[in-house]
Each structure stands twice: as C-alpha cells, then as structure tokens.
Coordinates of C-alpha atoms in Angstrom, one line a residue:
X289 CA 151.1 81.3 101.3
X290 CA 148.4 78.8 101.2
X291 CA 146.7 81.2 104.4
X292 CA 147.0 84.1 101.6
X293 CA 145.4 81.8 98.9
X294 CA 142.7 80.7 100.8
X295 CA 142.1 84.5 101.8
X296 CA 142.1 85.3 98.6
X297 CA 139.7 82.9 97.3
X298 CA 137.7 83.6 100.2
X299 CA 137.5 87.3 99.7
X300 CA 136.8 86.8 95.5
X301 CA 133.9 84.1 96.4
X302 CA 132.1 87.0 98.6
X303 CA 133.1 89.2 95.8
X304 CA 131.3 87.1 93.2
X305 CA 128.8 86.7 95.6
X306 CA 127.8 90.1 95.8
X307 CA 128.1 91.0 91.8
X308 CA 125.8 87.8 91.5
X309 CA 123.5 89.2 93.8
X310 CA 123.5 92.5 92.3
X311 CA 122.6 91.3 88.9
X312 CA 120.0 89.1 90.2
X313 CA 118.2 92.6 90.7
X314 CA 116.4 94.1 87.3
X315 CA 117.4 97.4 86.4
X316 CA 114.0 99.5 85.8
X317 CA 113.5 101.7 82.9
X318 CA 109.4 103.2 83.6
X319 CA 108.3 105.5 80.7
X320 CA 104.8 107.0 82.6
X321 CA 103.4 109.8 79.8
X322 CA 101.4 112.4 80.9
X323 CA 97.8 112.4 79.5
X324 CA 98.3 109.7 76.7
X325 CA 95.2 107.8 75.9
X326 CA 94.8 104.4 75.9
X327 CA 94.0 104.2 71.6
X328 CA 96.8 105.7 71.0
X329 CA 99.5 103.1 70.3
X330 CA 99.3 100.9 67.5
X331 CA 99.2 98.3 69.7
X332 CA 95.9 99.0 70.7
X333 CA 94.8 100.1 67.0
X334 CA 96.0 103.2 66.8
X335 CA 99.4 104.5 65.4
X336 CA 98.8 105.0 61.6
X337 CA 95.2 106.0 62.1
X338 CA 96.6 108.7 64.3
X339 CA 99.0 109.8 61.5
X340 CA 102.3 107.9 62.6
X341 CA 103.3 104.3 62.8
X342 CA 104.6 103.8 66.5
X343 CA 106.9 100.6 65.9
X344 CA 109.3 101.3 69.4
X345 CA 105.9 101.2 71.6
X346 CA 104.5 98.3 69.4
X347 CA 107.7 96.1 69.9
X348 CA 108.0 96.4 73.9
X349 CA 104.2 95.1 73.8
X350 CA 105.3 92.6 71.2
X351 CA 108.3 91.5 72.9
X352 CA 106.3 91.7 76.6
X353 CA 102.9 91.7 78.4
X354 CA 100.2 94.1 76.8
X355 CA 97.7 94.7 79.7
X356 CA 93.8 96.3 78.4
X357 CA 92.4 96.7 81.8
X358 CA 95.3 98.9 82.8
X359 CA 94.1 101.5 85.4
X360 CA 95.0 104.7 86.9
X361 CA 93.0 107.8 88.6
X362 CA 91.7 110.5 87.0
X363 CA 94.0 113.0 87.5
X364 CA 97.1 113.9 87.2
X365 CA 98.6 114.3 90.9
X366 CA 96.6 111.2 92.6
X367 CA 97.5 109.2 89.8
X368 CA 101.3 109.9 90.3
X369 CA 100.7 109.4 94.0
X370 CA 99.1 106.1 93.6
X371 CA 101.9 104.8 92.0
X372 CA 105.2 106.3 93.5
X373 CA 103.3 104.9 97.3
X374 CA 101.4 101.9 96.3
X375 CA 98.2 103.7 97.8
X376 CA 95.4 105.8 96.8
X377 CA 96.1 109.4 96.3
X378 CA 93.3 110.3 98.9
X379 CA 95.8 108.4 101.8
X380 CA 98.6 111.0 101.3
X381 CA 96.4 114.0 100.5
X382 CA 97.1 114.0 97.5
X383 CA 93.8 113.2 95.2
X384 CA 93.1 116.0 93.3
X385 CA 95.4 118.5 91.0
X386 CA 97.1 121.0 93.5
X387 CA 95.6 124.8 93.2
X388 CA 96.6 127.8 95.0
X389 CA 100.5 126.8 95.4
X390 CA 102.3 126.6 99.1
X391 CA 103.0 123.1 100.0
X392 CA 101.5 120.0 98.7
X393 CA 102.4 116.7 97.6
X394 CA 103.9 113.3 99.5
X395 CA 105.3 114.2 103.5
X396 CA 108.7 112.7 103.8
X397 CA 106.5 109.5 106.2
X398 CA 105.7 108.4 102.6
X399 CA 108.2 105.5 101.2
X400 CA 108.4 105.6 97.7
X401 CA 109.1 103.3 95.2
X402 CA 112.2 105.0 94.7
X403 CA 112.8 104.6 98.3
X404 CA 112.0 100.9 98.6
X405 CA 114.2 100.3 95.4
X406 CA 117.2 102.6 97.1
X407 CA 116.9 100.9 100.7
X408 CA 117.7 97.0 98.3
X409 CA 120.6 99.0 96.4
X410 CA 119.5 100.7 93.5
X411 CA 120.6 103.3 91.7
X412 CA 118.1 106.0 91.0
X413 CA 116.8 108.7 88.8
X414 CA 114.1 110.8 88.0
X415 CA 113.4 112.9 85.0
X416 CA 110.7 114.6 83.7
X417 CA 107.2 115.5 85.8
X418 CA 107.1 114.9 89.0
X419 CA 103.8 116.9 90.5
X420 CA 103.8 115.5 93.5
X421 CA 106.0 118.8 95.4
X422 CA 108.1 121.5 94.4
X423 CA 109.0 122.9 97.8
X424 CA 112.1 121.2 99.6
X425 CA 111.3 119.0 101.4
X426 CA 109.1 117.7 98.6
X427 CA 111.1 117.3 95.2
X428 CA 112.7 113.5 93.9
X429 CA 115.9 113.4 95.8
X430 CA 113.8 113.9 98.9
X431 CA 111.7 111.0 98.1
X432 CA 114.7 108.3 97.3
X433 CA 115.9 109.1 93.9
X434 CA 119.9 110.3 93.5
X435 CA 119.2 113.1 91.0
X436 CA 116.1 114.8 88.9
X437 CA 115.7 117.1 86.2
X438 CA 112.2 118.3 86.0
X439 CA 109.3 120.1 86.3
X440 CA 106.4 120.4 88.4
X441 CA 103.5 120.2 85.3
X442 CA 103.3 122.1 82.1
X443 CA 100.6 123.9 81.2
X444 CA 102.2 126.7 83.2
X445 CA 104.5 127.0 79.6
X446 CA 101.8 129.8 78.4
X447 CA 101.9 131.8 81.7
X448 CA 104.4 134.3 80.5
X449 CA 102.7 134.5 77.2
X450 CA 99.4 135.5 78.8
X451 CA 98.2 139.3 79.6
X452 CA 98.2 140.3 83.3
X453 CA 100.5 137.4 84.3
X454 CA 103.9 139.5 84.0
X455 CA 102.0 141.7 86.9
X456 CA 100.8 139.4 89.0
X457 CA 104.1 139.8 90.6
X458 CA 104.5 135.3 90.9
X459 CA 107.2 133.3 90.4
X460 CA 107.7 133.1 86.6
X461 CA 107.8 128.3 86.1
X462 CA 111.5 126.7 86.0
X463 CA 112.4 123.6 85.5
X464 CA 114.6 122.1 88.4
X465 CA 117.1 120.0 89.1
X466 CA 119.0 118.7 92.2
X467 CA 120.8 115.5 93.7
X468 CA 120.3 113.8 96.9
X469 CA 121.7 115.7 100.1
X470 CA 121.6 118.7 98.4
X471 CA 119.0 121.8 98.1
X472 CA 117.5 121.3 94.2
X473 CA 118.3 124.2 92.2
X474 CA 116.8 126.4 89.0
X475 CA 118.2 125.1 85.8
X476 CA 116.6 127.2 83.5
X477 CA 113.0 128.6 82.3
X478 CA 110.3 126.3 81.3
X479 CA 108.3 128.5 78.7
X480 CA 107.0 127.8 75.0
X481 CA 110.5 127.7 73.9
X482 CA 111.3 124.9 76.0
X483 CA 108.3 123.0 76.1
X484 CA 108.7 121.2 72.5
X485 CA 112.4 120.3 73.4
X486 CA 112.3 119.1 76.9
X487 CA 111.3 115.5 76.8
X488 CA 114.4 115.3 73.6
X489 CA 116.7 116.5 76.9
X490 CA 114.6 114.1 79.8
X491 CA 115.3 111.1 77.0
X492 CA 119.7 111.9 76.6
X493 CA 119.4 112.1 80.6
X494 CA 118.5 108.8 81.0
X495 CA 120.2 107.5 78.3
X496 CA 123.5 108.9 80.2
X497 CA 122.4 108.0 82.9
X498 CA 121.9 104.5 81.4
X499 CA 125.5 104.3 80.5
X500 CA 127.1 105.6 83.2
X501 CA 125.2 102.7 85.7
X502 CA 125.1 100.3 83.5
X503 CA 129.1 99.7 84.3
X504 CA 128.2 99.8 88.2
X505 CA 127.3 96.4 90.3
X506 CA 124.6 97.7 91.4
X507 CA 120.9 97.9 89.4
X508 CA 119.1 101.1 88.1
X509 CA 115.9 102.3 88.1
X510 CA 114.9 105.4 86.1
X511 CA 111.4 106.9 86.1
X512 CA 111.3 108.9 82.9
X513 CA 108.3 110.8 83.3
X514 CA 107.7 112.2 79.6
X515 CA 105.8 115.8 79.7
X516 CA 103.9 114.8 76.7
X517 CA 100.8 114.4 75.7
X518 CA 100.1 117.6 78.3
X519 CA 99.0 120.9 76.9
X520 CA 100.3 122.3 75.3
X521 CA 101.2 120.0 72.5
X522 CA 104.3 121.8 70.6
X523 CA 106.4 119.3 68.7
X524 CA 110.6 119.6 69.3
X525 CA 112.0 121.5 66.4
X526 CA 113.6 117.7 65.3
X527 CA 109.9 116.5 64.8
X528 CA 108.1 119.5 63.5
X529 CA 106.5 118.4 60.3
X530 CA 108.3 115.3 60.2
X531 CA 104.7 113.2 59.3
X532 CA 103.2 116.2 57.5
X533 CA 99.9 115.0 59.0
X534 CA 99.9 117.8 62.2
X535 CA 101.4 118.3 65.2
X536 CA 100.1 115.3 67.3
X537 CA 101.3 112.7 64.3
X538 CA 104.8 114.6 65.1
X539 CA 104.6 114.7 68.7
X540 CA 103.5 110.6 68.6
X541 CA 106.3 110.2 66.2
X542 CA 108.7 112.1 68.5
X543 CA 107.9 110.4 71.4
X544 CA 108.0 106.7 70.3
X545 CA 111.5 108.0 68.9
X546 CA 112.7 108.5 71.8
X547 CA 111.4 105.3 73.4
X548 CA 113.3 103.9 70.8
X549 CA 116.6 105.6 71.8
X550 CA 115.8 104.4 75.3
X551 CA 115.8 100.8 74.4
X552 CA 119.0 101.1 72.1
X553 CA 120.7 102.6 74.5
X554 CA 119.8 99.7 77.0
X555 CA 121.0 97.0 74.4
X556 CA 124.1 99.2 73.9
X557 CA 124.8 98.9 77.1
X558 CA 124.4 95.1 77.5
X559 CA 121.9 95.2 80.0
X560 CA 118.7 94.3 77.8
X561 CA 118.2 91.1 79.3
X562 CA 118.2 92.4 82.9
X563 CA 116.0 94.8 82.1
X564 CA 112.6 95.9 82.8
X565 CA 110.8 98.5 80.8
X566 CA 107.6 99.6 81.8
X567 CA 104.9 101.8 79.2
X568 CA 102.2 103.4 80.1
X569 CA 100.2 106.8 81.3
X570 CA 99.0 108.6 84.1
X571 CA 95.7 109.3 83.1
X572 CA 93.6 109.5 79.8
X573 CA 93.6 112.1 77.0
X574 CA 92.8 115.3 76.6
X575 CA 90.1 116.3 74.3
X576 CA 87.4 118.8 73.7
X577 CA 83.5 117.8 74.9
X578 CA 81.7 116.3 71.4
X579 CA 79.9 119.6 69.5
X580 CA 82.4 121.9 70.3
X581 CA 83.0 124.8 68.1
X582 CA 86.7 125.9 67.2
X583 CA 86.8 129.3 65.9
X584 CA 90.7 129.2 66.2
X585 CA 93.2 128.8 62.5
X586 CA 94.5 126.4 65.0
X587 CA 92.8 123.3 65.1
X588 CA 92.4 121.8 68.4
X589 CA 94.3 118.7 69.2
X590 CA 92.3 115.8 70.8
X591 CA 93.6 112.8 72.1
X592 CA 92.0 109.5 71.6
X593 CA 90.7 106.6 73.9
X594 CA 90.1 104.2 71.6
X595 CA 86.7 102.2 72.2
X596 CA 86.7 103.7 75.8
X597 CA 84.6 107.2 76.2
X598 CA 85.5 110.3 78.4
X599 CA 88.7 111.9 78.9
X600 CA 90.9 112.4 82.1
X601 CA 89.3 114.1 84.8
X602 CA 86.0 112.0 84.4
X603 CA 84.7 108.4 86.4
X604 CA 84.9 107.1 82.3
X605 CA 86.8 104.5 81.2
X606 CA 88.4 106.9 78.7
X607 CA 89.8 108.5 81.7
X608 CA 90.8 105.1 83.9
X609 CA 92.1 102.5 81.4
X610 CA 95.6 103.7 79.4
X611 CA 98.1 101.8 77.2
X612 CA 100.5 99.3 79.2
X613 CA 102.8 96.8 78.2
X614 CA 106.2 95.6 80.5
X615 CA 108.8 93.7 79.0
X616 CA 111.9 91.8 80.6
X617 CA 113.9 89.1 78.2
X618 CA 113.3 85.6 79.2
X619 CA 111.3 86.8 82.2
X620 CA 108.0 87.5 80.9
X621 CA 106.9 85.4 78.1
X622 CA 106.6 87.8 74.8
X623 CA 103.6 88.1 73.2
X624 CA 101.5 87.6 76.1
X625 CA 98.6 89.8 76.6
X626 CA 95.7 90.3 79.0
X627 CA 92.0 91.8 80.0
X628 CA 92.5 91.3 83.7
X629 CA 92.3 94.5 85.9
X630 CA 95.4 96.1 87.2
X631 CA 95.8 99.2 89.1
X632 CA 99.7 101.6 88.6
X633 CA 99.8 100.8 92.5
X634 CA 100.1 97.6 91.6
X635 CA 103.8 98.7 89.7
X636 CA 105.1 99.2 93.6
X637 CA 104.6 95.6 95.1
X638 CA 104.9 94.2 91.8
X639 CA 108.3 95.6 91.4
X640 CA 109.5 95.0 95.1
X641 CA 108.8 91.7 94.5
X642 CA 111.0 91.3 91.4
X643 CA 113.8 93.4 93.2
X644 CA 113.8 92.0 96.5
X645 CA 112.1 94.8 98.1
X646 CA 110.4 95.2 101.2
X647 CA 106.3 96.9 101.1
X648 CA 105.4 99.1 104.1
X649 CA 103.4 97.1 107.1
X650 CA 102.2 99.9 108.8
X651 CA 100.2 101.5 106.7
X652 CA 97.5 101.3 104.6
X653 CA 98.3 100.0 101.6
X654 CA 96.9 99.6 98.1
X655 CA 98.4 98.1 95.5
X656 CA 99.1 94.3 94.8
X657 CA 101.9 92.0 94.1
X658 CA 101.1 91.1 90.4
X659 CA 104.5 89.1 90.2
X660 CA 103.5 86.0 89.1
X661 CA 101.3 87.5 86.8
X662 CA 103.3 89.1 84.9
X663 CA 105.6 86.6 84.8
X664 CA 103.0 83.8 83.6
X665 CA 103.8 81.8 86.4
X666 CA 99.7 82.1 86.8
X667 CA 97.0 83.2 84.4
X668 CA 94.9 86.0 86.3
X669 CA 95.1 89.3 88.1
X670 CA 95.5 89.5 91.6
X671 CA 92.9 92.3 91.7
X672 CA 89.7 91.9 90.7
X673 CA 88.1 96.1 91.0
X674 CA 89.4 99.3 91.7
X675 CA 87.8 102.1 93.7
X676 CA 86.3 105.3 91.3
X677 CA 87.5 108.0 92.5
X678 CA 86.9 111.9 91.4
X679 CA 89.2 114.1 93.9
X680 CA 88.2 113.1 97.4
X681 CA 84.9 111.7 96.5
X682 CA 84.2 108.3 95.4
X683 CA 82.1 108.1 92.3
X684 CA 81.7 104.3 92.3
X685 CA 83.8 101.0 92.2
X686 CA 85.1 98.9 89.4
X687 CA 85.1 94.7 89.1
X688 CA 86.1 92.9 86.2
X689 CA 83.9 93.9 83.4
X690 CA 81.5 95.8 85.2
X691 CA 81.4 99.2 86.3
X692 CA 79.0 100.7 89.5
X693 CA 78.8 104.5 89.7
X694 CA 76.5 106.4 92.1
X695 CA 77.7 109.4 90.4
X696 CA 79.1 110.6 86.6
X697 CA 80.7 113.1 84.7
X698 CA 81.3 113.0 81.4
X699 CA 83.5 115.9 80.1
X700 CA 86.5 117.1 82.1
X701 CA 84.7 120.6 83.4
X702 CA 81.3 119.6 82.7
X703 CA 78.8 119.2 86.2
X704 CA 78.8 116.2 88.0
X705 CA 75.3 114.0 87.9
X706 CA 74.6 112.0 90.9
X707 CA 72.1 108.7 90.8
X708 CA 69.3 108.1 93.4
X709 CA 70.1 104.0 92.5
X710 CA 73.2 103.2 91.2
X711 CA 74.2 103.1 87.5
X712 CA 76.0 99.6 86.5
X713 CA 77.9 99.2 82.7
X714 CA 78.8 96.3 81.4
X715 CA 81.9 97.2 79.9
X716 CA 81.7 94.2 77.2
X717 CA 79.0 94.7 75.6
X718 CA 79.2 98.4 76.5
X719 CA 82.5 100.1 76.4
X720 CA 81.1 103.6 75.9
X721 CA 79.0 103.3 79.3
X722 CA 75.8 104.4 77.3
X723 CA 73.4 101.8 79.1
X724 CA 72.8 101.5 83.0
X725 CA 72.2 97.7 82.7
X726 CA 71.3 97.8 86.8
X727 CA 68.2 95.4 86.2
X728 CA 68.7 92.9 85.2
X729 CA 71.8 92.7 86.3
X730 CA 71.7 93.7 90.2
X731 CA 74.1 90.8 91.0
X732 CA 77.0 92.6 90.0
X733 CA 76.4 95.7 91.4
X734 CA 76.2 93.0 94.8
X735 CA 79.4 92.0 93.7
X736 CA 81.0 94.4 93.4
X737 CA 80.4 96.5 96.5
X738 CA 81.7 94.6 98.7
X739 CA 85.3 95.9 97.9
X740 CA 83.8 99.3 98.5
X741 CA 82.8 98.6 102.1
X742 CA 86.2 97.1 103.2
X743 CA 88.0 99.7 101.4
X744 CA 86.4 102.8 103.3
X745 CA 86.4 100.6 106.7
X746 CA 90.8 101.0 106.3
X747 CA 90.0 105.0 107.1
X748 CA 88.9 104.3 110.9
X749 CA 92.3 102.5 111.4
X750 CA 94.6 105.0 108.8
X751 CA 92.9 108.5 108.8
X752 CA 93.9 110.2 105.3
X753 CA 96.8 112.6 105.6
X754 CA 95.3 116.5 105.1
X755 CA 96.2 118.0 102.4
X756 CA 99.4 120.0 102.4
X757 CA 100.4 118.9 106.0
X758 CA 103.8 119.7 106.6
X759 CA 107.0 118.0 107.7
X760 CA 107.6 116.2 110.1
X761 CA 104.3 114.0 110.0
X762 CA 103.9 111.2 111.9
X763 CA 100.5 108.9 112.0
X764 CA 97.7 109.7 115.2
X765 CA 98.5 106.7 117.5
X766 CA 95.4 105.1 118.0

C-alpha cells in the first residue's frame, strides 16, 4: 500500500507539474483589423469625433500598454507576412498584394507564429483574413493553426455585382474553412450579403472557441483577423443605423462591440488574467486623395490617420504607424504607454518569449524580442528604425523620430517621386512629412542608414524566396 501511495503521489506531483506548466503559458487573443487607421480609436483622439465612442478598444489600452510608434508595411499581404514569420514580407515573396491568382503566399519552409506557439502546446485558431494563400498547401491549418474560417480578402464581395464578371467564366469568392490534416473546404459565398455580417460570425467563432479551450490544460491562441475597415464598408444588419451618424460611426461601433464580446467572453471564462490580448491593424486607412470629387448619392467613406498623412499603400506615416495597445493582468503594468518604435514582427519573438517559444536560427530573421518592454521590466524599444518598404523596393528607412526616403508617394495610386538627395522628416515637429529638413540635419540621415546597409547585406547570405515558388522549397545551400 505505501508503494501504491507513493505511486500515486508521484504520478499527481507530475500531474500538477504539467497543469502548472501549462498555465504558466498565456493564452493569446490578437484582434489584427484590416485597413484601420491609426486616429481611429478614442485612445488616440478619435472615437466620438468619428461618430461613436469606442470604450472596449479604449479600456484594453487603459488596462495595458498603448504603443504610438507602432509599425507595419504598407500593404496588406507583406504586412500579414511580416508578422505571421517575424521577417519582412520581401524574404518569403510575399511584399506586395497578390494579382493574377495561381499560387502565392508563405511555402510550408516558413514557421509561423502559429507554428512556433503549436510546437510549445497551444491550441490554435484562425478566423477571419488570412491573404497569405488560398491554394492547399497554403491556407491556416497548413501553417500551424487547428481550424480557420475565412477568407482570402474582400473587396472581391462586389465581383458578382459587376458587369462582365458573371462571363469571365472565374471562380465566383467563398469563404473557407478547414481543420488541420484535412483538405479546407467551401463554406459558403462571400458576396455583399455576407460582407456586413461576417466579422458578427469570425467574433461567436472565437468566442466558442474561447470556451471550449479555456477548460483544456493547455493555452490558446486565436488570431481573429477582423475583415473590417476593408472596402467595402457595409455595416451588419445589428449595427445599421445604430449611431445615426453613417455607416463608418456603425461599422466603428460594431466592431469595438464585438471586441467587447471577446473580452467578456475571456472573463467568463476565467481566464482573464492569463490572458494576452493584442489590438491593432495591418496597414493604414483607406481614403480618397485630398480634392477629389464624389459625384456619387453615396458619400465616400474615408478613414482617418490622425496627425499622421497618407494612407496604406504609401512610404507615409499614415500608411506605417496604426493603433496598438496589449494588455495581460498583472503582467504588463496598466496605463503604460509609449513613443518608441516597434515593428508587428516584433509580435512573433515577443510572444515566443512570453510562451516559451523557440525563433528560427536559420534564417533570416526580423523582428525583435520586445519582452521586457512590454512588460516594464526596461523603459525602451529594442528597435530603434524600420526598413520603408513599397512592394519589393525600398523607399527609405525609419529611426526614432526621423524618417529618410529616397523615394515618395503620397496617394495610394498616385506616381511614385524619386529624390536625387534624400528627403529626411522630422516626425516631431513634422508629422505630416511636409518639410525635407536634410540640411541642417544631415546627421540623422547618417544615422540612420546604417540599418539600411546591414539590412540588404542579410540577402547575399538568405536570397529572398520568388514569388509564388511552390512546395517543397528548401533554401540554396551556400
């Protein structure tokens, strides 16, 4: 008997063990909009001056970190790559928007932060856009996450509303859905009646999802990739007119609604204090170039960068910096804010690091461990600039509060303007980027180019992946 005690004990002490190890791993709730502009929150002064209070959005940068120097790329695909791999959307071919169909997106060499998370014994999900491959072989659950329902981007909503595209004789846009092991399947259309109700069905998704995992030893992570603020901007039938101030006051009041649903749903659940919820976007708004005439009844709908000019698509601020704010109980001190530069890659070894997570070594890689940032264990960034990149071409660099660029566009389909001497903004004292402040100031641009240099030396040792190069790919030995 006292062998079968001690057995016993033995076998609930490794049982403990494990449960304690399990918890000491965050779940990971990241809310990434699509096109949302960095003055659009209250938070950063905008909410009621956009027609809605946003109160759920305000209280996770209230109750977290709010981050103003919070950057992504300019567009929508490389952005999405730069996160999900930790490294620049250029690395895995994937830095610019995808045209033209056939295969694109992340080869199955890529590990994901999906992937790194699954390989330390997470649970995983993924709803909403995912743009980064909708062949097999390419979708979520072939990139480390247990099940998705999503679709590929949608502004394709219109196609089957437009003349000539019923004859085209293409593939009419789905939405998908699969789990890991098997082939994704169609689960229904993705048209105009959809589009207004699919981030209410992304949101219950998660929350079940939520609920169902939160009973399990082991963590979850969730990347709820909202569809909205993406053209077009149709409001869910639940919202429509709610505010009475138009359809992006409704579509702002939908969406922190559901962010608020998220976060009940997590305290339901008793899981709020082991809990990380991440906000932010994957690229600035959408809005038409100034002096642009709207013969339309329908007004257009513009999104807003707050102090920041441009829109995505563009080497402008408005298109690089979005809203951000993290929040984890008694992990990172509430109320804490900061103007230091961060890059999304940075999401990937930042949230390895809280998770126990292992970064690839043998590869180039990007981001950077902003652990101890986050969690005020030390007072600055880890990253000081950030390479401007338009598709494959690299406009200019960022550091700190000043911004080199050999080359500019201001509007998201307006002509490029290249610069026989560099243009250098001082985004302090110039957030618009009106004033090329070069001379004087000279030293900065010699500051900051120095991160330019050691970034494009990485290429002779890891060559860029080609864009749309199929599976199995494996790195040129060198």
């Amino acid at each position: 008997m006292k062998w079968l005690s001690r057995t016993f004990l033995l076998a609930l002490t490794v049982l403990f063990a494990t449960v304690a190890s399990a918890q000491d791993k965050p779940n990971i709730v990241f809310i990434f909009l699509d096109n949302f502009g960095w003055g659009e929150p209250g938070f950063n002064g905008g909410g009621i001056i956009r027609g809605t209070a946003t109160p759920e959005m305000d209280a996770l940068a209230a109750e977290g970190l709010r981050l103003t120097n919070f950057n992504v790329e300019s567009q929508c695909t490389p952005s999405r790559a730069a996160t999900m791999t930790g490294r620049y959307g250029i690395r895995s071919g994937n830095h610019t928007v995808p045209l033209g169909g056939g295969v694109y997106g992340l080869t199955q060499w890529e590990i994901t932060m999906a992937e790194m998370l699954k390989d330390v014994g997470y649970n995983t999900a993924m709803y909403g856009k995912w743009h980064l491959g909708w062949t097999e072989g390419r979708y979520p659950t072939n990139q480390g996450f247990d099940e998705f329902y999503g679709v590929e981007t949608t502004d394709v909503t219109v196609w089957r509303t437009l003349p000539g595209f019923a004859e085209a004789n293409m593939e009419e846009p789905v939405v998908m859905q699969g789990v890991a092991g098997e082939p994704a399947t169609i689960a229904r259309d993705y048209d105009l009646d959809y589009r207004g109700e699919i981030d209410g069905e992304l949101t219950k998704k998660a929350i079940n999802f939520i609920e169902a995992k939160s009973v399990e030893d082991a963590p979850f992570f969730i990347y709820l990739a909202y569809t909205q603020t993406h053209y077009p901007n149709i409001a869910s039938e639940e919202f429509d007119g709610a505010t009475g101030n138009g359809v992006w006051a409704d579509i702002l009041l939908q969406t922190d609604s559901y962010i608020g649903r998220i976060v009940d749903a997590i305290e339901a659940a008793g899981v709020s204090d082991d809990t990380v919820v991440i906000f932010t976007a994957d690229n600035g708004p959408e809005a038409l170039p100034v002096g642009n005439a709207n013969v339309s009844p329908v007004p257009a709908v513009h999104g807003t960068a707050g102090p920041w000019r441009g829109t995505l698509f563009t080497s402008l601020e408005g298109s690089m910096r979005v809203p951000f704010a993290i929040k984890w109980p008694g992990r990172i001190p509430a109320g804490s804010e900061s103007n230091d530069v961060v890059h999304s890659m940075d999401l990937y070894p930042t949230l390895a690091a809280f998770a126990g997570g292992k970064v690839p070594d043998d590869r180039a890689f990007d981001g950077v461990d902003q652990s101890k940032f986050f969690l005020g264990a030390q007072p600055n960034s880890n990253r000081e600039g950030v390479i401007v990149y338009m598709g494959e071409q690299i406009f200019g660099v960022k550091w700190k509060d000043w911004k080199v660029l050999f080359k500019e566009n201001t509007t998201a389909f307006g002509a490029t303007e290249s610069f026989d001497t560099p243009r250098v903004y001082n985004l302090l004292n110039d957030p618009h980027e009106r004033e090329s402040v070069l001379f004087p100031h000279t030293w900065a641009a010699e500051k900051a180019l120095p991160q330019l240099q050691q970034h494009i030396a990485t290429f002779e040792e890891y060559p860029p992946i080609p864009t749309g190069t199929p599976d199995p790919y494996e790195p040129p030995k060198n």
